[in-house]
Short mmCIF file of C-alpha atoms in Angstrom, two decimals:
data_model
loop_
_atom_site.label_atom_id
_atom_site.label_comp_id
_atom_site.label_asym_id
_atom_site.label_seq_id
_atom_site.Cartn_x
_atom_site.Cartn_y
_atom_site.Cartn_z
CA UNK M 1 -30.46 16.62 10.35
CA UNK M 2 -28.51 19.81 9.58
CA UNK M 3 -30.01 21.42 12.71
CA UNK M 4 -28.98 18.42 14.83
CA UNK M 5 -25.46 18.50 13.39
CA UNK M 6 -25.09 22.24 14.00
CA UNK M 7 -26.26 22.09 17.62
CA UNK M 8 -24.18 18.97 18.41
CA UNK M 9 -21.11 20.42 16.67
CA UNK M 10 -20.58 17.43 14.39
CA UNK M 11 -20.89 16.60 10.68
CA UNK M 12 -24.01 15.38 8.91
CA UNK M 13 -22.34 12.03 8.34
CA UNK M 14 -21.68 11.62 12.06
CA UNK M 15 -25.35 12.38 12.84
CA UNK M 16 -26.44 9.84 10.24
CA UNK M 17 -24.16 7.10 11.60
CA UNK M 18 -25.11 7.80 15.21
CA UNK M 19 -28.86 7.68 14.60
CA UNK M 20 -28.56 4.54 12.49
CA UNK M 21 -26.42 2.78 15.13
CA UNK M 22 -23.39 2.42 12.85
CA UNK M 23 -19.76 2.18 13.96
CA UNK M 24 -17.33 5.09 13.88
CA UNK M 25 -19.00 7.28 16.55
CA UNK M 26 -17.81 7.45 20.16
CA UNK M 27 -20.39 6.61 22.86
CA UNK M 28 -20.29 10.16 24.23
CA UNK M 29 -20.87 11.74 20.83
CA UNK M 30 -23.63 9.26 20.03
CA UNK M 31 -25.44 10.11 23.30
CA UNK M 32 -25.10 13.85 22.69
CA UNK M 33 -26.52 13.52 19.17
CA UNK M 34 -29.48 11.49 20.41
CA UNK M 35 -30.18 14.06 23.13
CA UNK M 36 -30.12 16.91 20.60
CA UNK M 37 -32.35 14.94 18.21
CA UNK M 38 -34.86 14.37 21.02
CA UNK M 39 -34.80 18.06 21.96
CA UNK M 40 -35.52 19.04 18.35
CA UNK M 41 -38.10 16.27 17.86
CA UNK M 42 -36.05 15.04 14.91
CA UNK M 43 -37.47 11.91 13.22
CA UNK M 44 -35.74 10.04 10.39
CA UNK M 45 -37.70 10.10 7.13
CA UNK M 46 -37.75 6.40 6.04
CA UNK M 47 -38.22 7.21 2.34
CA UNK M 48 -35.38 9.74 2.30
CA UNK M 49 -33.12 7.37 4.22
CA UNK M 50 -33.84 4.58 1.78
CA UNK M 51 -33.02 6.87 -1.16
CA UNK M 52 -29.76 8.05 0.43
CA UNK M 53 -28.71 4.53 1.36
CA UNK M 54 -29.46 2.95 -2.00
CA UNK M 55 -26.65 0.76 -3.31
CA UNK M 56 -24.76 2.10 -6.31
CA UNK M 57 -23.25 -1.27 -7.30
CA UNK M 58 -19.81 0.37 -7.62
CA UNK M 59 -16.52 0.19 -5.72
CA UNK M 60 -13.77 2.79 -6.16
CA UNK M 61 -10.13 1.72 -6.26
CA UNK M 62 -7.70 4.53 -5.36
CA UNK M 63 -3.97 4.09 -6.01
CA UNK M 64 -0.96 6.19 -6.92
CA UNK M 65 0.86 3.94 -9.41
CA UNK M 66 -1.54 2.11 -11.71
CA UNK M 67 1.08 1.20 -14.37
CA UNK M 68 3.10 -0.77 -11.81
CA UNK M 69 2.83 -4.56 -11.77
CA UNK M 70 1.87 -4.50 -8.10
CA UNK M 71 -0.98 -2.02 -8.45
CA UNK M 72 -2.48 -3.60 -11.54
CA UNK M 73 -2.22 -7.07 -9.97
CA UNK M 74 -4.13 -5.97 -6.86
CA UNK M 75 -6.82 -4.45 -9.10
CA UNK M 76 -7.04 -7.77 -10.98
CA UNK M 77 -7.59 -9.65 -7.71
CA UNK M 78 -10.29 -7.18 -6.66
CA UNK M 79 -12.05 -7.49 -9.99
CA UNK M 80 -12.09 -11.29 -9.89
CA UNK M 81 -14.14 -11.24 -6.67
CA UNK M 82 -16.22 -8.07 -6.96
CA UNK M 83 -17.43 -8.43 -10.55
CA UNK M 84 -19.09 -11.86 -9.96
CA UNK M 85 -20.71 -10.25 -6.89
CA UNK M 86 -22.38 -7.70 -9.18
CA UNK M 87 -20.05 -4.77 -8.36
CA UNK M 88 -18.25 -2.61 -10.90
CA UNK M 89 -14.83 -1.00 -10.28
CA UNK M 90 -14.04 2.68 -10.74
CA UNK M 91 -10.27 3.29 -10.75
CA UNK M 92 -8.83 6.64 -9.62
CA UNK M 93 -5.09 7.35 -9.75
CA UNK M 94 -3.75 10.03 -7.37
CA UNK M 95 -0.12 10.27 -8.44
CA UNK M 96 0.95 13.58 -6.89
CA UNK M 97 0.35 15.33 -3.53
CA UNK M 98 -1.89 18.04 -4.97
CA UNK M 99 -4.12 15.53 -6.73
CA UNK M 100 -4.50 13.56 -3.52
CA UNK M 101 -5.48 16.70 -1.56
CA UNK M 102 -8.00 17.70 -4.24
CA UNK M 103 -9.47 14.22 -4.32
CA UNK M 104 -10.26 14.02 -0.63
CA UNK M 105 -11.26 17.69 -0.43
CA UNK M 106 -13.87 17.42 -3.19
CA UNK M 107 -14.89 13.84 -2.34
CA UNK M 108 -16.15 12.96 -5.85
CA UNK M 109 -16.98 9.49 -4.50
CA UNK M 110 -19.75 10.79 -2.23
CA UNK M 111 -23.02 9.01 -3.08
CA UNK M 112 -21.40 7.49 -6.18
CA UNK M 113 -19.84 4.31 -4.76
CA UNK M 114 -20.59 1.85 -1.99
CA UNK M 115 -16.97 1.29 -0.94
CA UNK M 116 -13.40 2.48 -1.50
CA UNK M 117 -10.30 0.29 -1.64
CA UNK M 118 -7.03 2.20 -1.28
CA UNK M 119 -4.02 0.36 -2.72
CA UNK M 120 -0.61 0.96 -1.08
CA UNK M 121 -1.85 4.28 0.33
CA UNK M 122 -1.76 5.01 4.06
CA UNK M 123 -4.80 7.18 4.72
CA UNK M 124 -4.73 9.90 7.36
CA UNK M 125 -7.36 9.97 10.11
CA UNK M 126 -8.95 12.99 8.41
CA UNK M 127 -9.19 11.14 5.09
CA UNK M 128 -10.77 8.11 6.75
CA UNK M 129 -13.29 10.38 8.48
CA UNK M 130 -14.10 12.06 5.16
CA UNK M 131 -14.89 8.72 3.55
CA UNK M 132 -16.93 7.54 6.52
CA UNK M 133 -18.88 10.81 6.55
CA UNK M 134 -19.85 10.06 2.97
CA UNK M 135 -21.29 6.73 4.11
CA UNK M 136 -18.56 4.83 2.24
CA UNK M 137 -17.02 1.55 3.43
CA UNK M 138 -13.20 1.59 3.34
CA UNK M 139 -10.61 -1.20 2.98
CA UNK M 140 -6.83 -0.85 2.64
CA UNK M 141 -4.84 -3.22 0.41
CA UNK M 142 -1.07 -3.27 0.85
CA UNK M 143 -1.02 -0.67 3.66
CA UNK M 144 -2.31 0.04 7.17
CA UNK M 145 -4.71 2.87 7.93
CA UNK M 146 -6.45 3.92 11.18
CA UNK M 147 -9.76 2.17 11.91
CA UNK M 148 -9.83 0.51 8.47
CA UNK M 149 -9.74 -3.24 7.65
CA UNK M 150 -6.55 -4.04 5.74
CA UNK M 151 -4.64 -6.79 3.96
CA UNK M 152 -0.84 -6.53 3.59
CA UNK M 153 2.43 -8.41 3.74
CA UNK M 154 4.93 -7.82 6.54
CA UNK M 155 7.33 -5.55 4.63
CA UNK M 156 9.82 -5.45 7.49
CA UNK M 157 10.05 -9.25 7.49
CA UNK M 158 10.26 -9.42 3.68
CA UNK M 159 13.24 -7.06 3.70
CA UNK M 160 14.91 -9.07 6.43
CA UNK M 161 14.44 -12.24 4.40
CA UNK M 162 16.18 -10.58 1.46
CA UNK M 163 19.10 -9.05 3.38
CA UNK M 164 19.67 -12.16 5.50
CA UNK M 165 20.16 -14.15 2.28
CA UNK M 166 22.93 -11.74 1.23
CA UNK M 167 24.49 -11.86 4.68
CA UNK M 168 24.49 -15.65 4.66
CA UNK M 169 26.33 -15.55 1.34
CA UNK M 170 29.03 -13.48 3.02
CA UNK M 171 28.17 -9.97 1.80
CA UNK M 172 28.95 -7.02 4.10
CA UNK M 173 28.82 -3.96 1.82
CA UNK M 174 25.12 -4.12 1.01
CA UNK M 175 23.37 -1.20 -0.69
CA UNK M 176 19.67 -0.28 -0.50
CA UNK M 177 17.85 1.08 -3.53
CA UNK M 178 14.63 2.52 -2.10
CA UNK M 179 11.92 4.46 -3.90
CA UNK M 180 9.98 7.29 -2.29
CA UNK M 181 6.42 7.78 -3.54
CA UNK M 182 5.52 11.23 -4.81
CA UNK M 183 2.31 11.34 -2.76
CA UNK M 184 2.76 12.25 0.90
CA UNK M 185 2.60 9.24 3.28
CA UNK M 186 1.69 7.07 0.31
CA UNK M 187 3.91 4.04 0.77
CA UNK M 188 4.40 2.53 4.19
CA UNK M 189 6.35 -0.19 2.35
CA UNK M 190 9.20 2.20 1.57
CA UNK M 191 9.72 2.90 5.28
CA UNK M 192 9.12 -0.68 6.44
CA UNK M 193 11.53 -2.20 3.91
CA UNK M 194 14.26 0.23 4.90
CA UNK M 195 13.57 -0.65 8.53
CA UNK M 196 13.89 -4.37 7.71
CA UNK M 197 17.16 -3.69 5.88
CA UNK M 198 18.59 -1.83 8.86
CA UNK M 199 17.36 -4.40 11.38
CA UNK M 200 18.99 -7.26 9.48
CA UNK M 201 22.29 -5.38 9.27
CA UNK M 202 22.13 -4.44 12.97
CA UNK M 203 21.39 -8.01 14.06
CA UNK M 204 24.41 -9.16 12.06
CA UNK M 205 26.56 -6.54 13.78
CA UNK M 206 27.34 -4.74 10.52
CA UNK M 207 27.12 -0.92 10.38
CA UNK M 208 25.16 0.55 7.47
CA UNK M 209 27.21 2.70 5.10
CA UNK M 210 24.82 5.62 4.54
CA UNK M 211 26.44 6.33 1.17
CA UNK M 212 24.98 3.00 0.04
CA UNK M 213 21.39 3.98 0.97
CA UNK M 214 19.89 5.61 -2.10
CA UNK M 215 16.31 6.91 -2.35
CA UNK M 216 14.53 8.91 -5.03
CA UNK M 217 10.97 10.05 -5.79
CA UNK M 218 10.86 8.88 -9.39
CA UNK M 219 8.70 5.84 -8.70
CA UNK M 220 9.40 2.13 -9.01
CA UNK M 221 10.95 2.42 -12.47
CA UNK M 222 13.89 4.55 -11.34
CA UNK M 223 16.24 1.71 -10.49
CA UNK M 224 18.67 2.65 -13.23
CA UNK M 225 18.95 6.18 -11.85
CA UNK M 226 19.55 4.87 -8.33
CA UNK M 227 22.18 2.39 -9.51
CA UNK M 228 23.97 5.14 -11.44
CA UNK M 229 24.29 7.06 -8.17
CA UNK M 230 25.81 4.01 -6.47
CA UNK M 231 28.25 3.54 -9.35
CA UNK M 232 29.37 7.14 -8.87
CA UNK M 233 30.37 6.49 -5.26
CA UNK M 234 33.85 6.09 -3.89
CA UNK M 235 33.52 2.35 -3.35
CA UNK M 236 31.09 -0.09 -4.94
CA UNK M 237 28.84 -2.38 -2.89
CA UNK M 238 29.18 -6.13 -3.25
CA UNK M 239 25.38 -6.56 -3.24
CA UNK M 240 22.25 -4.48 -3.82
CA UNK M 241 18.85 -4.92 -2.17
CA UNK M 242 16.22 -3.17 -4.31
CA UNK M 243 12.78 -2.02 -3.18
CA UNK M 244 11.02 -4.03 -5.91
CA UNK M 245 11.74 -6.23 -8.90
CA UNK M 246 11.08 -3.29 -11.24
CA UNK M 247 13.73 -1.28 -9.39
CA UNK M 248 16.12 -4.25 -9.54
CA UNK M 249 15.63 -4.66 -13.29
CA UNK M 250 16.53 -1.01 -13.83
CA UNK M 251 19.58 -1.43 -11.62
CA UNK M 252 20.76 -4.45 -13.61
CA UNK M 253 20.45 -2.46 -16.83
CA UNK M 254 22.88 0.13 -15.45
CA UNK M 255 25.26 -2.59 -14.26
CA UNK M 256 25.18 -4.27 -17.66
CA UNK M 257 25.94 -0.99 -19.45
CA UNK M 258 28.81 -0.34 -17.03
CA UNK M 259 30.28 -3.76 -17.80
CA UNK M 260 29.77 -5.04 -14.25
CA UNK M 261 28.82 -8.69 -13.99
CA UNK M 262 25.79 -9.89 -11.99
CA UNK M 263 26.30 -11.76 -9.70
CA UNK M 264 30.05 -12.21 -10.28
CA UNK M 265 30.88 -8.63 -9.19
CA UNK M 266 27.64 -7.39 -7.63
CA UNK M 267 24.69 -9.49 -6.43
CA UNK M 268 21.14 -8.12 -6.85
CA UNK M 269 17.87 -9.15 -5.22
CA UNK M 270 14.53 -7.52 -4.47
CA UNK M 271 10.90 -8.11 -3.47
CA UNK M 272 7.82 -9.08 -5.55
CA UNK M 273 8.41 -12.00 -7.96
CA UNK M 274 7.30 -9.97 -10.96
CA UNK M 275 6.77 -12.15 -14.08
CA UNK M 276 10.02 -10.74 -15.47
CA UNK M 277 11.91 -11.90 -12.39
CA UNK M 278 11.83 -15.51 -13.54
CA UNK M 279 12.71 -14.57 -17.12
CA UNK M 280 15.73 -12.57 -15.95
CA UNK M 281 16.72 -15.16 -13.29
CA UNK M 282 16.32 -12.53 -10.55
CA UNK M 283 16.53 -13.60 -6.90
CA UNK M 284 13.54 -12.14 -5.06
CA UNK M 285 11.21 -12.38 -2.09
CA UNK M 286 7.91 -13.43 -3.60
CA UNK M 287 4.48 -12.11 -2.73
CA UNK M 288 1.06 -12.59 -4.38
CA UNK M 289 -0.70 -9.24 -4.98
CA UNK M 290 -3.55 -10.89 -6.92
CA UNK M 291 -4.42 -13.03 -3.88
CA UNK M 292 -4.04 -9.95 -1.68
CA UNK M 293 -6.55 -8.11 -3.87
CA UNK M 294 -8.98 -11.01 -3.63
CA UNK M 295 -8.75 -10.97 0.17
CA UNK M 296 -9.37 -7.22 0.26
CA UNK M 297 -12.42 -7.73 -1.97
CA UNK M 298 -13.80 -10.28 0.48
CA UNK M 299 -13.49 -7.68 3.24
CA UNK M 300 -15.42 -5.22 1.07
CA UNK M 301 -18.24 -7.74 0.65
CA UNK M 302 -18.29 -8.35 4.40
CA UNK M 303 -18.72 -4.63 5.04
CA UNK M 304 -21.40 -4.16 2.40
CA UNK M 305 -23.41 -7.14 3.63
CA UNK M 306 -23.17 -6.20 7.31
CA UNK M 307 -21.08 -9.24 8.23
CA UNK M 308 -18.17 -9.25 10.68
CA UNK M 309 -15.10 -8.40 8.63
CA UNK M 310 -12.78 -11.37 8.41
CA UNK M 311 -9.37 -10.62 9.87
CA UNK M 312 -6.43 -11.43 7.63
CA UNK M 313 -2.94 -11.87 9.07
CA UNK M 314 0.20 -10.75 7.23
CA UNK M 315 0.22 -12.26 3.75
CA UNK M 316 3.06 -14.76 3.34
CA UNK M 317 6.32 -14.02 1.55
CA UNK M 318 9.10 -16.45 0.58
CA UNK M 319 12.66 -16.19 -0.67
CA UNK M 320 13.13 -17.42 -4.26
CA UNK M 321 16.83 -17.93 -4.98
CA UNK M 322 17.82 -17.58 -8.63
CA UNK M 323 20.92 -16.55 -10.52
CA UNK M 324 21.53 -12.91 -9.51
CA UNK M 325 22.99 -13.64 -6.06
CA UNK M 326 26.27 -15.39 -5.19
CA UNK M 327 29.05 -15.13 -2.59
CA UNK M 328 31.15 -11.95 -2.94
CA UNK M 329 34.51 -11.92 -4.67
CA UNK M 330 37.45 -12.33 -2.29
#
């Protein structure tokens, strides 16, 4: 197989997929590999192929923020489907750019798992190819990646639902507290939610005050830091749209310490419907990451059993109005 790969100018994994008739190889490349194999009289060894293709009974879950409610909830949904199916989960956290590069460079998952589920991580084409070359099935949960089945909400729409609620209440000076993941390209949600924020403001004919758009790389628990930056500005917003409930809770802590009433002086809302959202009466756009994890697990089982992968549309979100939003003060 190494001789075939060298002469065809492709990887061993590509040769393996082409000769086994698996997806992920272009028709031209597949034909070239078969021609080279015929020229070299290459024949697959059935016993070796069976050994290499033996199921491990394990699925890797790769994410960058395991302590977050969202990440742990997706893992819970995965576990509820995969464990009864006889599959164990191996969790790997890649929480900085260097760790992510090392992970995909060394490919510790090769021959050790049957599938990989990436949670809120947008894989590059090279990373997808690396996983496929290792004979590993790949599913994305909470993000979109090239040539990979995925399950996710429409983050642009969720942000629009949130901002439109504030606009309908009469708010015009609306701030965005957005979090930027430490890992490169990790969160599509951070870009999509900002896009939804800007689209809602544009459709309402209201220019965005860039001083009210605050981003930081401290993760989802940096809402207090972001709110402190807004409070240091020349003019306060009348409302704040936060990336997540965890960010919103941090923001409300800063507002409380500054003696600013919520929602009397500043309204706050976010996305998630974290368990603490109900306890703190936080207005939010709800999603269900446990159900999302379950759907991603079903896609994994489809791949491992050779079934057509069920397509899942955008997971639903809904506005839940509670006590942290109100019309602005005159």
